Coordinates of C-alpha atoms and ligand atoms in Angstrom, one line a residue:
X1 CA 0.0 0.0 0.0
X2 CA 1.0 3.3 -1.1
X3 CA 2.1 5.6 2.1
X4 CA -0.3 8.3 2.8
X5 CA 1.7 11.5 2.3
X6 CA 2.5 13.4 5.3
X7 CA 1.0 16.0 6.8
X8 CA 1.2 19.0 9.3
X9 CA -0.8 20.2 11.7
X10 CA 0.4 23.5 13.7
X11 CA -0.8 25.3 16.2
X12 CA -0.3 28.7 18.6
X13 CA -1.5 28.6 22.1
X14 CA -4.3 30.6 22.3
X15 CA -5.0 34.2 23.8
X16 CA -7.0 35.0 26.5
X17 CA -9.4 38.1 25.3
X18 CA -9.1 39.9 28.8
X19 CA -7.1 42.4 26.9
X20 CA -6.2 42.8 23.3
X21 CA -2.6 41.1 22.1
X22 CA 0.7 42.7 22.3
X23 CA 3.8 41.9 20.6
X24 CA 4.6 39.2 23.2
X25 CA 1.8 37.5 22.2
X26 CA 2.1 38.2 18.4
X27 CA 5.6 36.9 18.7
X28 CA 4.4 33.3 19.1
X29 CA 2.2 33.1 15.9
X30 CA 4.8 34.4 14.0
X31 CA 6.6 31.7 14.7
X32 CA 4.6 29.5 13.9
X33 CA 3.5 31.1 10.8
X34 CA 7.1 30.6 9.3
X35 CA 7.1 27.1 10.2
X36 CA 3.4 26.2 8.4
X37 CA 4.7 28.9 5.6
X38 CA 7.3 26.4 5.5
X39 CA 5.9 22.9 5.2
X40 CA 3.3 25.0 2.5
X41 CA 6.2 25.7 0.5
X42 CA 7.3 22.6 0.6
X43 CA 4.5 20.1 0.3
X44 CA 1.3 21.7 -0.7
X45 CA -1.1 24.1 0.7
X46 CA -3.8 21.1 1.4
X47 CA -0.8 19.2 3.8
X48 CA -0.9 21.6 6.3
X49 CA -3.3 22.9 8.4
X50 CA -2.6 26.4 10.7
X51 CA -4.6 27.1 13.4
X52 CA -4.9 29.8 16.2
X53 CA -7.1 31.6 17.7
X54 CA -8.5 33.2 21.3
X55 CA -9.3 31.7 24.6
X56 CA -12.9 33.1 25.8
X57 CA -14.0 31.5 28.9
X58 CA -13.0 32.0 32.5
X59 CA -12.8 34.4 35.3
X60 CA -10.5 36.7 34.3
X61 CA -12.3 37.3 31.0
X62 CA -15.6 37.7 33.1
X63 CA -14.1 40.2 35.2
X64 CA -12.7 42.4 32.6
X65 CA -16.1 42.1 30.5
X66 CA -17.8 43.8 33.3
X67 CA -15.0 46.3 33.9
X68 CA -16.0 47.5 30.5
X69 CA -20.1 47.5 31.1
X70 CA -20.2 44.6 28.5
X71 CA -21.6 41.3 28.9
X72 CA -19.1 38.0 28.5
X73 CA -20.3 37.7 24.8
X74 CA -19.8 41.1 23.3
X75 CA -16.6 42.1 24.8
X76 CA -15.0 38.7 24.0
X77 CA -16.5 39.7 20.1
X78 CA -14.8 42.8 20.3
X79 CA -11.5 41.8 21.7
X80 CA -11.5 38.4 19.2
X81 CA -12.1 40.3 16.3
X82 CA -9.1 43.7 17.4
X83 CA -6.8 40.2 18.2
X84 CA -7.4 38.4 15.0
X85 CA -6.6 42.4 13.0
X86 CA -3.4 42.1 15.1
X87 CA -2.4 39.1 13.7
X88 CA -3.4 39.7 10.6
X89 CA -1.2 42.8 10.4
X90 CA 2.0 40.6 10.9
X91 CA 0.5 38.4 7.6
X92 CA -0.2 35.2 10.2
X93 CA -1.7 32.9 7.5
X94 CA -3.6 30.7 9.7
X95 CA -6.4 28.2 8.1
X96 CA -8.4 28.8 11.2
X97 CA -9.2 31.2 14.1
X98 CA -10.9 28.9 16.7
X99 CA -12.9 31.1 19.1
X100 CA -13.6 28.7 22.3
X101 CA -17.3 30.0 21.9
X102 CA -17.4 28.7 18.5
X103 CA -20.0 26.3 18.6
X104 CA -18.0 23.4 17.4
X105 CA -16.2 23.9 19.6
X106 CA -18.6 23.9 22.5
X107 CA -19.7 20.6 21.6
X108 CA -16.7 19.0 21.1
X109 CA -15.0 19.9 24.7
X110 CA -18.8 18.7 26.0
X111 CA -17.9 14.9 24.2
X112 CA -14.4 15.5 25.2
X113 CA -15.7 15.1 28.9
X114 CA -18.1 12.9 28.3
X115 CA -15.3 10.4 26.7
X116 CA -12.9 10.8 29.9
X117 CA -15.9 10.8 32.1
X118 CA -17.0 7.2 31.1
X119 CA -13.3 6.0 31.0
X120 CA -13.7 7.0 34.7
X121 CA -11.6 9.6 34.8
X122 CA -13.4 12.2 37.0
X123 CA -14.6 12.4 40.0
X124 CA -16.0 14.6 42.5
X125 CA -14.6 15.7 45.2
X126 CA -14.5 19.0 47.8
X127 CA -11.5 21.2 47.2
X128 CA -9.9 23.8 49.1
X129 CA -7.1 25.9 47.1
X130 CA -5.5 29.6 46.7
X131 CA -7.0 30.6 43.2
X132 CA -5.0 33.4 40.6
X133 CA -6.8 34.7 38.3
X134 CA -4.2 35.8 36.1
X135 CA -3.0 32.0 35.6
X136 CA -6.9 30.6 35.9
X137 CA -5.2 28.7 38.0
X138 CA -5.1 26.7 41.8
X139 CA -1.5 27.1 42.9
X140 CA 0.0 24.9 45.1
X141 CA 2.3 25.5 48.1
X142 CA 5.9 25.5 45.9
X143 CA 4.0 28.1 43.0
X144 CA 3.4 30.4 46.3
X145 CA 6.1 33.5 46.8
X146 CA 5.7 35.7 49.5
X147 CA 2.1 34.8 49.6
X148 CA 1.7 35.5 46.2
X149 CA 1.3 34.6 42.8
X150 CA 5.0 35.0 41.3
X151 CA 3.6 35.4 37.2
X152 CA 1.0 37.7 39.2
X153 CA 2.4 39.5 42.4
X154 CA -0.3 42.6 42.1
X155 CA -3.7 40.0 42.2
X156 CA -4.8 38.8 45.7
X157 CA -4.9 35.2 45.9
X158 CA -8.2 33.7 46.5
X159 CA -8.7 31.0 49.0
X160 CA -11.6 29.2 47.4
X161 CA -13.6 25.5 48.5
X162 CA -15.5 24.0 46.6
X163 CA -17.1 20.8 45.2
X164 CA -15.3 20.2 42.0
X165 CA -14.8 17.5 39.2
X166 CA -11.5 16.2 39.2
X167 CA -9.2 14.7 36.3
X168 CA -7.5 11.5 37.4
X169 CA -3.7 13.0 36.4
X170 CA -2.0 11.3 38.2
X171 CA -3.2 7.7 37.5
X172 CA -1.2 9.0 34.1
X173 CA 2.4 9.5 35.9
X174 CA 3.4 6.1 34.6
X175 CA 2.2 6.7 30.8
X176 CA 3.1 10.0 30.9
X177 CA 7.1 8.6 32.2
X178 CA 7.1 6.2 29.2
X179 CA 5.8 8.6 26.6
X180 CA 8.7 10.7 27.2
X181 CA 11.5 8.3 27.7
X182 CA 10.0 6.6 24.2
X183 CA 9.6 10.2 22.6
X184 CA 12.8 12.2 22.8
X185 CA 11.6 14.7 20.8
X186 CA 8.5 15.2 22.9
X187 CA 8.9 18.6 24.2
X188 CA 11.7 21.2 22.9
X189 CA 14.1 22.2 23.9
X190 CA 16.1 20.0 25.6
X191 CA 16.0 22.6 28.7
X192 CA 12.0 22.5 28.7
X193 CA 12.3 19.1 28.3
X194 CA 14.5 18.5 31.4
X195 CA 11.3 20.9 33.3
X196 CA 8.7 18.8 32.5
X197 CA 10.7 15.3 33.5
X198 CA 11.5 17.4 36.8
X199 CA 7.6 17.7 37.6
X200 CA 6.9 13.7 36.3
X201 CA 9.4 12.7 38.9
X202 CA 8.0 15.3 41.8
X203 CA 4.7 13.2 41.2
X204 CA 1.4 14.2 39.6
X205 CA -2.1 15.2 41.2
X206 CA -5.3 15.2 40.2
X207 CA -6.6 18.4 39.1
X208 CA -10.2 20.2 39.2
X209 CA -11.4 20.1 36.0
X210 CA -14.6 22.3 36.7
X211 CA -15.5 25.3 38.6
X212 CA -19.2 26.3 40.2
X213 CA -21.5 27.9 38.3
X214 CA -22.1 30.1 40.8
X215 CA -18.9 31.5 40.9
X216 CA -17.9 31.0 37.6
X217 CA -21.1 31.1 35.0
X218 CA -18.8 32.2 31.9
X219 CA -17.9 29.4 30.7
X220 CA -19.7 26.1 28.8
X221 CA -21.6 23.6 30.9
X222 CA -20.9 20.2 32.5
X223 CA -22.5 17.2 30.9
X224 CA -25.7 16.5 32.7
X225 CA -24.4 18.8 35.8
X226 CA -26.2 22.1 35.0
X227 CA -24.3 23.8 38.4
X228 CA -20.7 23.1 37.0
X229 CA -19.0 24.7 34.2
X230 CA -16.2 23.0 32.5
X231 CA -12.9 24.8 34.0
X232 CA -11.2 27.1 31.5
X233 CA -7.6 25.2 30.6
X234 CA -9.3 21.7 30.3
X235 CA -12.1 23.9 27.7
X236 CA -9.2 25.6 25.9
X237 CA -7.0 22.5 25.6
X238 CA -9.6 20.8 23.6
X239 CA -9.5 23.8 20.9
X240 CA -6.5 21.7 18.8
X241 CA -8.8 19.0 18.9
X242 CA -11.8 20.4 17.7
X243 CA -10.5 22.4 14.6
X244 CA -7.8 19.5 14.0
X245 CA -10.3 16.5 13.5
X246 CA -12.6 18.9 12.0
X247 CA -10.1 19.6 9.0
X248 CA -8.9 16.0 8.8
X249 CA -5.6 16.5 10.7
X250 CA -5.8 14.9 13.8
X251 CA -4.7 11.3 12.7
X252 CA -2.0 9.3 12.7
X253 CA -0.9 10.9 8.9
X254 CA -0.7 14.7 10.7
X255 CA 2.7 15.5 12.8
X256 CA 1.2 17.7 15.3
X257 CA 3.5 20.6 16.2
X258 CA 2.3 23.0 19.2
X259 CA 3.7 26.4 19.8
X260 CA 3.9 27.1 23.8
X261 CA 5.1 29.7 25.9
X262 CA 7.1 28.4 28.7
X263 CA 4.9 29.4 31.3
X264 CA 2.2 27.3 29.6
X265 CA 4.3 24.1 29.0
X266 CA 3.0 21.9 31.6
X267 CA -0.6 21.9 30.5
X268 CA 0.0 21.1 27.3
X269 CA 2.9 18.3 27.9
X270 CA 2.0 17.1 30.8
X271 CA -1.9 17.5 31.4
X272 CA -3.2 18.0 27.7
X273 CA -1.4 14.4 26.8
X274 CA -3.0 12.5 30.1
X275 CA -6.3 14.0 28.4
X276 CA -5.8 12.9 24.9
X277 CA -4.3 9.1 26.3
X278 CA -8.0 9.4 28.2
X279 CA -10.3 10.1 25.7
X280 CA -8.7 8.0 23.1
X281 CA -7.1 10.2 20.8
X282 CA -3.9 10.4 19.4
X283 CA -1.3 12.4 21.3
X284 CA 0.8 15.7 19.9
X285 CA 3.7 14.7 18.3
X286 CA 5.9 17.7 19.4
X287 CA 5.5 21.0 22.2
X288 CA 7.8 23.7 21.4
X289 CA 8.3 25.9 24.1
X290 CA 9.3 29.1 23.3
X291 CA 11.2 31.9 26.1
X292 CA 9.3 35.1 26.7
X293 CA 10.4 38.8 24.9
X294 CA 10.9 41.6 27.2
X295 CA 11.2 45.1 25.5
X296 CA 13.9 47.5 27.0
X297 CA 15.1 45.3 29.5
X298 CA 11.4 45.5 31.0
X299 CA 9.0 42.5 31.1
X300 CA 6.0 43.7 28.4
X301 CA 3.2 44.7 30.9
X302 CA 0.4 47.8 31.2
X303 CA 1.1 48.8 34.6
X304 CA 4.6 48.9 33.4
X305 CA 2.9 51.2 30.5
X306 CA 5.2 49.7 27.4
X307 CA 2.8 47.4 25.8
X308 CA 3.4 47.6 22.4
X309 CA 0.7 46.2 19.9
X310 CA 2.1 44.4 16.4
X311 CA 0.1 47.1 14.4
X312 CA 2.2 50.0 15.8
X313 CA 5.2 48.4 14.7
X314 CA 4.0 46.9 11.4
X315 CA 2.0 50.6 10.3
X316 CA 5.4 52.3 11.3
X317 CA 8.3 50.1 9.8
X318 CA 6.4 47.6 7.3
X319 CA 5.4 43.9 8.0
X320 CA 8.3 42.2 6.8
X321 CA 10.9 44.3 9.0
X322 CA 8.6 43.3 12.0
X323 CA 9.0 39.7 11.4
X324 CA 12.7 39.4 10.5
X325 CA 13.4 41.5 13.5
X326 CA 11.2 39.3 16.2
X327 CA 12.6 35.8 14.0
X328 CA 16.4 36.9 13.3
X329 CA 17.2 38.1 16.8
X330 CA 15.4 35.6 19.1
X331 CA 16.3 32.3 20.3
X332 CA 13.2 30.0 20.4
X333 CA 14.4 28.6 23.8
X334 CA 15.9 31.6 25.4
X335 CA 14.1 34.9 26.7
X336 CA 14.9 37.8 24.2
X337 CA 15.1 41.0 25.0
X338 CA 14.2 44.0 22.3
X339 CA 14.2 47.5 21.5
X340 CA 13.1 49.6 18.9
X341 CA 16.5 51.2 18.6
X342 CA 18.0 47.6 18.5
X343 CA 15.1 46.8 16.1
X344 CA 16.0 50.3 13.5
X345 CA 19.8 48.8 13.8
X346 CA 19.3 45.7 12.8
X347 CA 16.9 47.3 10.0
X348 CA 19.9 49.4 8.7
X349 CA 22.2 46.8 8.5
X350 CA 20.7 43.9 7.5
X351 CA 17.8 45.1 5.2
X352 CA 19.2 48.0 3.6
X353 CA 22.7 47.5 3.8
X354 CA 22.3 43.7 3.2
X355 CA 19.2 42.6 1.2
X356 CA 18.3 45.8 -0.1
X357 CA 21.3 47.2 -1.8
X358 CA 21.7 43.9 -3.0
X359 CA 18.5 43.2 -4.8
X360 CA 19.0 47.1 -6.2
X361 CA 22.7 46.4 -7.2
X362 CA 22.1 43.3 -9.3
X363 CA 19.0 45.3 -10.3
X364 CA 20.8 47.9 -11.9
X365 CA 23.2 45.6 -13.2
X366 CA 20.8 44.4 -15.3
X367 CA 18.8 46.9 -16.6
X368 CA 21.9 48.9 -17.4
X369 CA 23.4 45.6 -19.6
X370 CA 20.1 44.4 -20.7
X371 CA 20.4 41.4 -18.9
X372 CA 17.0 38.6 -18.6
X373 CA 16.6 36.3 -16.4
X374 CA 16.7 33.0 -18.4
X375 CA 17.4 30.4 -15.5
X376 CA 14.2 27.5 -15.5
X377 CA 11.2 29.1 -13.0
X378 CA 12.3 28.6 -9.6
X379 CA 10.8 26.6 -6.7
X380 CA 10.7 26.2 -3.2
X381 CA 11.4 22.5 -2.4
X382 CA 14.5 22.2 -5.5
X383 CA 15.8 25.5 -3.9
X384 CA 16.3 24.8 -0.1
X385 CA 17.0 21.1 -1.4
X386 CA 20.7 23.0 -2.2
X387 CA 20.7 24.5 1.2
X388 CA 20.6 21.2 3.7
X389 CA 21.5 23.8 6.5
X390 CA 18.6 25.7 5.9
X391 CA 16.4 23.2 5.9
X392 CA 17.8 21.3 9.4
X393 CA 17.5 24.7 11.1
X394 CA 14.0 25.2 10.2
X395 CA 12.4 21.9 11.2
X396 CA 14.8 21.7 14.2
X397 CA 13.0 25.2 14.8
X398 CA 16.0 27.2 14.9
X399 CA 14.5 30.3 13.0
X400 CA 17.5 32.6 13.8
X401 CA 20.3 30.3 12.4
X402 CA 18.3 29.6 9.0
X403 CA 17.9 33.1 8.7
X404 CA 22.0 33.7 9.1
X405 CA 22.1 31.1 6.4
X406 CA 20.3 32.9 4.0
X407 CA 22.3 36.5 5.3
X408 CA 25.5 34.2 4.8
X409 CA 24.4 33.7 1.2
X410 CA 23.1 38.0 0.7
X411 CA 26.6 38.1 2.0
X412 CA 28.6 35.8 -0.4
X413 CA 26.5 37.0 -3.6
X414 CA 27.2 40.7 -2.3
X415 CA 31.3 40.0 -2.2
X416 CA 31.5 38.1 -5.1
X417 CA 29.8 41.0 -7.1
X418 CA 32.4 43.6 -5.6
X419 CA 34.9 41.2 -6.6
X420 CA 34.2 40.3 -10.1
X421 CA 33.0 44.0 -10.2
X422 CA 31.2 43.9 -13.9
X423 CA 30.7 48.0 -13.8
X424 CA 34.9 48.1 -14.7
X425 CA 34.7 45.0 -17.3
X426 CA 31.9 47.1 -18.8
X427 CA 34.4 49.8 -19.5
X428 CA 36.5 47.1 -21.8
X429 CA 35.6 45.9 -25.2
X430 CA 34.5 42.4 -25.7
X431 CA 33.7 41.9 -22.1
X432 CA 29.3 41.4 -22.7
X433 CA 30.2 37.5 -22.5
X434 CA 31.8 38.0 -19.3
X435 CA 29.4 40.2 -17.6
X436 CA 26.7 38.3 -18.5
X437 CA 27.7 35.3 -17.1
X438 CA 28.4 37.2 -13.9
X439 CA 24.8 38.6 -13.3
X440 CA 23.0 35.4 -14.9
X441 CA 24.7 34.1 -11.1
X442 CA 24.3 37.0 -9.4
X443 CA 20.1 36.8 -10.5
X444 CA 20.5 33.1 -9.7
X445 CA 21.9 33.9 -5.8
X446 CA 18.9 36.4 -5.3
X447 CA 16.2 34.2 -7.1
X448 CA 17.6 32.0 -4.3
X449 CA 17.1 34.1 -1.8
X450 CA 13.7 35.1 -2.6
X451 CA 12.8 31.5 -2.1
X452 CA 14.5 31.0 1.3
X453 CA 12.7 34.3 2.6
X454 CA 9.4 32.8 1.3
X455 CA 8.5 31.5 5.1
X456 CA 9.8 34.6 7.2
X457 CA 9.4 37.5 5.0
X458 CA 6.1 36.6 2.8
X459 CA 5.4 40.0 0.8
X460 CA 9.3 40.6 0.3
X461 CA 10.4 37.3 -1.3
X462 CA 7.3 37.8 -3.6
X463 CA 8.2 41.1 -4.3
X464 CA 11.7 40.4 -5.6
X465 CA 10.5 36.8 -7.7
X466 CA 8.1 39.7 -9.1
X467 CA 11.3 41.9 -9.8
X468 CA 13.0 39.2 -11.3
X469 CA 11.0 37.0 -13.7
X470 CA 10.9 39.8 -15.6
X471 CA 12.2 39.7 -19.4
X472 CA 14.0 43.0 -19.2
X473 CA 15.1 43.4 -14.9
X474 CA 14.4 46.8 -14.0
X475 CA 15.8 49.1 -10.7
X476 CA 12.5 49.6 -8.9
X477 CA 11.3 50.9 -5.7
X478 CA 14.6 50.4 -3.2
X479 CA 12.8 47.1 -0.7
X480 CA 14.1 48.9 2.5
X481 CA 15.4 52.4 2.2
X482 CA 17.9 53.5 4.9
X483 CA 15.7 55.0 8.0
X484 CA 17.8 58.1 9.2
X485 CA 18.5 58.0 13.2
Ligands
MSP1 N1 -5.1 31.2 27.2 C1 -3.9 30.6 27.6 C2 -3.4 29.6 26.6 C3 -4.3 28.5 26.3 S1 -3.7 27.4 25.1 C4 -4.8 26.1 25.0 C5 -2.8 31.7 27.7 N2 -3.1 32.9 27.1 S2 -2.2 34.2 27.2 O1 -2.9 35.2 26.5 O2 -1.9 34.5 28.6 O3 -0.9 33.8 26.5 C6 -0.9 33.3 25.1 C7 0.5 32.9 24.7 O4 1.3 34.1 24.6 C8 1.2 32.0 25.6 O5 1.9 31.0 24.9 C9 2.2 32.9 26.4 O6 3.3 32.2 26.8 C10 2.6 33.8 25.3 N3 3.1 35.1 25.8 C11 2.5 36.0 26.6 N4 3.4 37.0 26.8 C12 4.6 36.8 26.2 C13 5.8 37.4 26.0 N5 6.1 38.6 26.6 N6 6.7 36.9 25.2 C14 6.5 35.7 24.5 N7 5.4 35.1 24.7 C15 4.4 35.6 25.5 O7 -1.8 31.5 28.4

C-alpha cells in the first residue's frame, strides 16, 4: 500500500481576550506562521493545516467584561475580532481562528468530557485551594512566593472551597514517564524538556477540571451537571482538537507541532497528553516551548505602560521588518530582550545595507546591460534542497540560524559582485560575454534568496520573484530604504 503523504498540523497557544494582544503575544504566531509557511512551500497548501485563535471563557475574561459595562459575549466579540486584526497585520496565514465559543467547539470539549468521564476519569470531590486569576489557575504551596502569585504578584490570591470534578492525572504519571522516555523529541528544547521530567518525577495530582457555576457562570456547561462549568484550561485545551479533526488533521498521517510559551508548558505536555491518552485520541507529536520577549530590559506589561501592539510596529516600519526583527534576533528557547533602537539597527544593517542594496545592485546591473533572467522558474522544495543547512535549522525550529544562512548567502553573492565587479569589465571591449555570465549568477543567488525568505518575509520574497521573472530586470522601488537616526 502506497504511504499516505504526510502531513502538518500546527498550532499557537491561544490568547486570552481579557485584553487585546501585544507583541509578546504576536511573537508566538509568527513563529509559527514561518514554520506552516514552511511545510506549505514545501509540500502543498492542502498538507498543512494552521490554526490559532482566542481563549474566551473564565474568570478573568468575566471580570474584565464587566470592567468594560459589557456582557461576556460582546466584549469577547470585540476583543477576538481587534486580536485576529493584530495578527493579521503581521500576515499570520492561519487556516483557522478557533474562538472557544465557537460552537464546534462547544460541543466537542462537552464529548471530550463525556469520553474521559465514562473511561472514569473524574470524580467529585470538595477542594480547598489559593486561586490566581491571572494563571486561571489553583496554585500549590511551591508556585506560592511571598504569599503571592509569582507570574501575578499585584492579584490577591483567593482562598476558594469547593465541590469540584476532578481529572484523574496522576493515575497518568506512569504513561506520561514512558511517553517521554519513548519520545525524545516530545517537548523542545532539551531545557523545557528536562522541566517537564523534573515535575513527572516530583509526582502528579489530580486536578479540578470544573469550577461552580455560581462562581464562575462564563464558561460552557458540564454534561448532565447544569451547576458546573467545565474549567477554563481543560475547555481551551480541547480547541487543537476540535479544529484538527474537523479539518482531517488529527490522525496518525498529521505531525502535530504546538507552539507554547514556557509558562504554559506543563498543561500542554503534561496535562493535555493524560487527556488525549483518556479520551482515546492520538497524542501531539511535538510542544515547542518558546522563552518570553521583554522590550527595553522590562518585562511587556500595562502597569509597566510599554505594551506595544504588532500594528504600531507593522503601520510604522512595514510587516516584513517586524517579522525578520522578532525571528532573526530571538532564540526559540531563550528569553529575548528587544528594542526599537536595536530593532532600527538591525533594519539598517541587514535590510538596507544587506538585502536591499543587493536586490537594487544586481537590479541595476541588469537593466543597465540588458540582462534577462533566463534560468528554468524557480521553486521552493529544489531550492532549499541545495541549502541542507537551511532546511535542518528550520524543522529543528531554529529560525535565527536559518535566517544567518540565507544573510550568509546576501553576503557571499554581495562580495562576489564587488569582486568580479562587472561595472569596470563594462568599460572594456568584448567583455558582454563575461558580464553576462556574472549577473546570470548574481540573478540566480537572489532568485535563491527570494525563495529562502518565502517562510519569514512573505510579501518581500514575492516582491523580488516579481522583480526578477521579468524579461528585461528593471531598478525599482529600493525594498528597505535606509531609516535616518
Ligand atoms: N489562554 C492561555 C493559553 C491556552 S492554550 C490552550 C494563555 N493565554 S495568554 O494570552 O496568557 O498567552 C498566550 C501565549 O502568549 C502563551 O503561549 C504565552 O506564553 C505567550 N506570551 C505571553 N506574553 C509573552 C511574552 N512577553 N513573550 C513571549 N510570549 C508571550 O496562556
Amino acid at each position: 500500500m502506497p504511504m499516505a503523504e504526510q502531513k502538518y498540523l500546527i498550532t499557537t497557544a491561544i490568547d486570552y481576550v481579557n485584553d487585546v494582544i501585544h507583541i509578546g503575544h504576536a511573537y508566538e504566531k509568527v513563529v509559527a506562521d514561518a514554520l506552516a509557511r514552511y511545510y506549505r512551500a514545501l509540500h502543498g497548501n492542502d498538507k498543512t493545516f494552521f490554526l490559532t485563535g482566542t481563549d474566551e471563557h473564565g474568570q478573568k475574561v468575566a471580570q474584565s467584561a464587566e470592567r468594560a459595562g459589557l456582557t461576556p459575549q460582546e466584549f469577547t466579540d470585540k476583543i477576538a475580532e481587534q486580536d485576529k486584526a493584530e495578527i493579521v497585520s503581521l500576515h499570520v496565514s492561519f487556516d483557522r481562528f478557533i474562538r472557544t465559543t465557537d460552537a464546534d467547539h462547544v460541543a466537542q470539549a462537552q464529548a471530550f468530557w463525556q469520553k474521559v468521564s465514562d473511561k472514569g476519569d473524574i470524580y467529585e470531590a470538595e477542594y480547598t485551594g489559593l486561586y490566581c486569576v491571572g494563571d486561571e489557575a489553583f496554585l500549590t504551596s511551591s508556585d506560592i512566593m511571598d504569599g503571592k502569585c509569582p507570574n501575578h504578584p499585584t492579584l490577591e490570591l483567593k482562598t476558594i472551597t469547593e465541590k469540584n470534578y476532578f481529572f484523574r492525572l496522576s493515575a497518568y504519571q506512569e504513561f506520561l514517564t514512558d511517553y517521554f522516555k519513548e519520545h525524545e523529541g516530545f517537548v523542545q528544547s532539551q531545557l523545557r524538556r528536562n522541566e517537564m521530567i523534573g515535575f513527572l518525577e516530583r509526582g502528579l495530582e489530580d486536578v479540578a477540571i470544573s469550577r461552580r457555576k455560581a462562581s464562575v457562570s462564563w464558561g460552557i456547561e458540564v454534561p448532565n451537571d447544569p451547576d458546573q462549568v467545565i474549567y477554563v484550561w481543560f475547555d481551551a485545551l480541547i480547541n487543537y482538537l476540535t479544529a484538527g479533526l474537523q479539518a482531517g488533521f488529527w490522525d496518525d498521517d498529521t505531525k502535530i507541532i504546538h507552539f507554547v510559551g514556557k509558562d504554559i508548558n506543563r498543561w500542554h505536555s503534561l496535562l493535555w497528553p493524560a487527556m488525549l491518552a483518556s479520551a482515546g485520541y492520538k497524542l501531539p507529536d511535538t510542544i515547542v516551548a518558546h522563552g518570553f520577549l521583554s522590550l527595553n530590559g522590562q518585562k511587556i506589561s500595562k502597569s509597566i505602560g510599554n505594551v506595544i501592539k504588532p500594528s504600531e510596529l507593522t503601520d510604522k516600519y512595514g510587516v516584513d521588518v517586524v517579522r525578520y526583527y522578532l525571528l532573526r534576533y530571538t532564540k526559540l528557547d531563550a528569553d529575548a530582550d528587544l528594542s526599537l533602537a536595536h530593532l532600527e539597527e538591525t533594519y539598517n544593517a541587514d535590510l538596507a545595507n544587506g538585502l536591499g542594496n543587493l536586490v537594487s545592485r544586481v537590479a541595476k546591473l541588469c537593466e543597465t546591460n540588458k540582462a534577462a533572467n533566463v534560468h528554468d522558474p524557480w521553486d521552493f522544495a529544489q531550492v532549499s534542497d541545495h541549502y541542507p543547512e537551511y532546511r535542518q535549522a528550520v524543522e529543528s525550529y531554529d529560525f535565527n540560524q536559518a535566517l544567518a544562512e540565507v544573510w550568509a548567502l546576501i553576503a557571499k553573492a554581495n562580495q562576489e559582485l564587488s569582486e568580479q565587479a562587472p561595472w569596470t569589465l563594462a568599460k572594456k571591449p568584448g567583455k558582454e560575454k563575461e558580464i553576462a555570465q556574472i549577473l546570470h549568477q548574481q540573478i540566480a543567488y537572489v532568485l535563491d534568496i527570494a525563495e529562502l525568505l518565502l517562510p519569514f518575509m512573505p510579501e518581500t520574497a514575492q516582491k523580488i520573484r516579481t522583480q526578477f521573472s521579468q524579461k528585461h530586470i528593471k531598478l525599482e522601488q529600493s525594498l528597505f530604504p535606509r531609516l535616518n537616526p
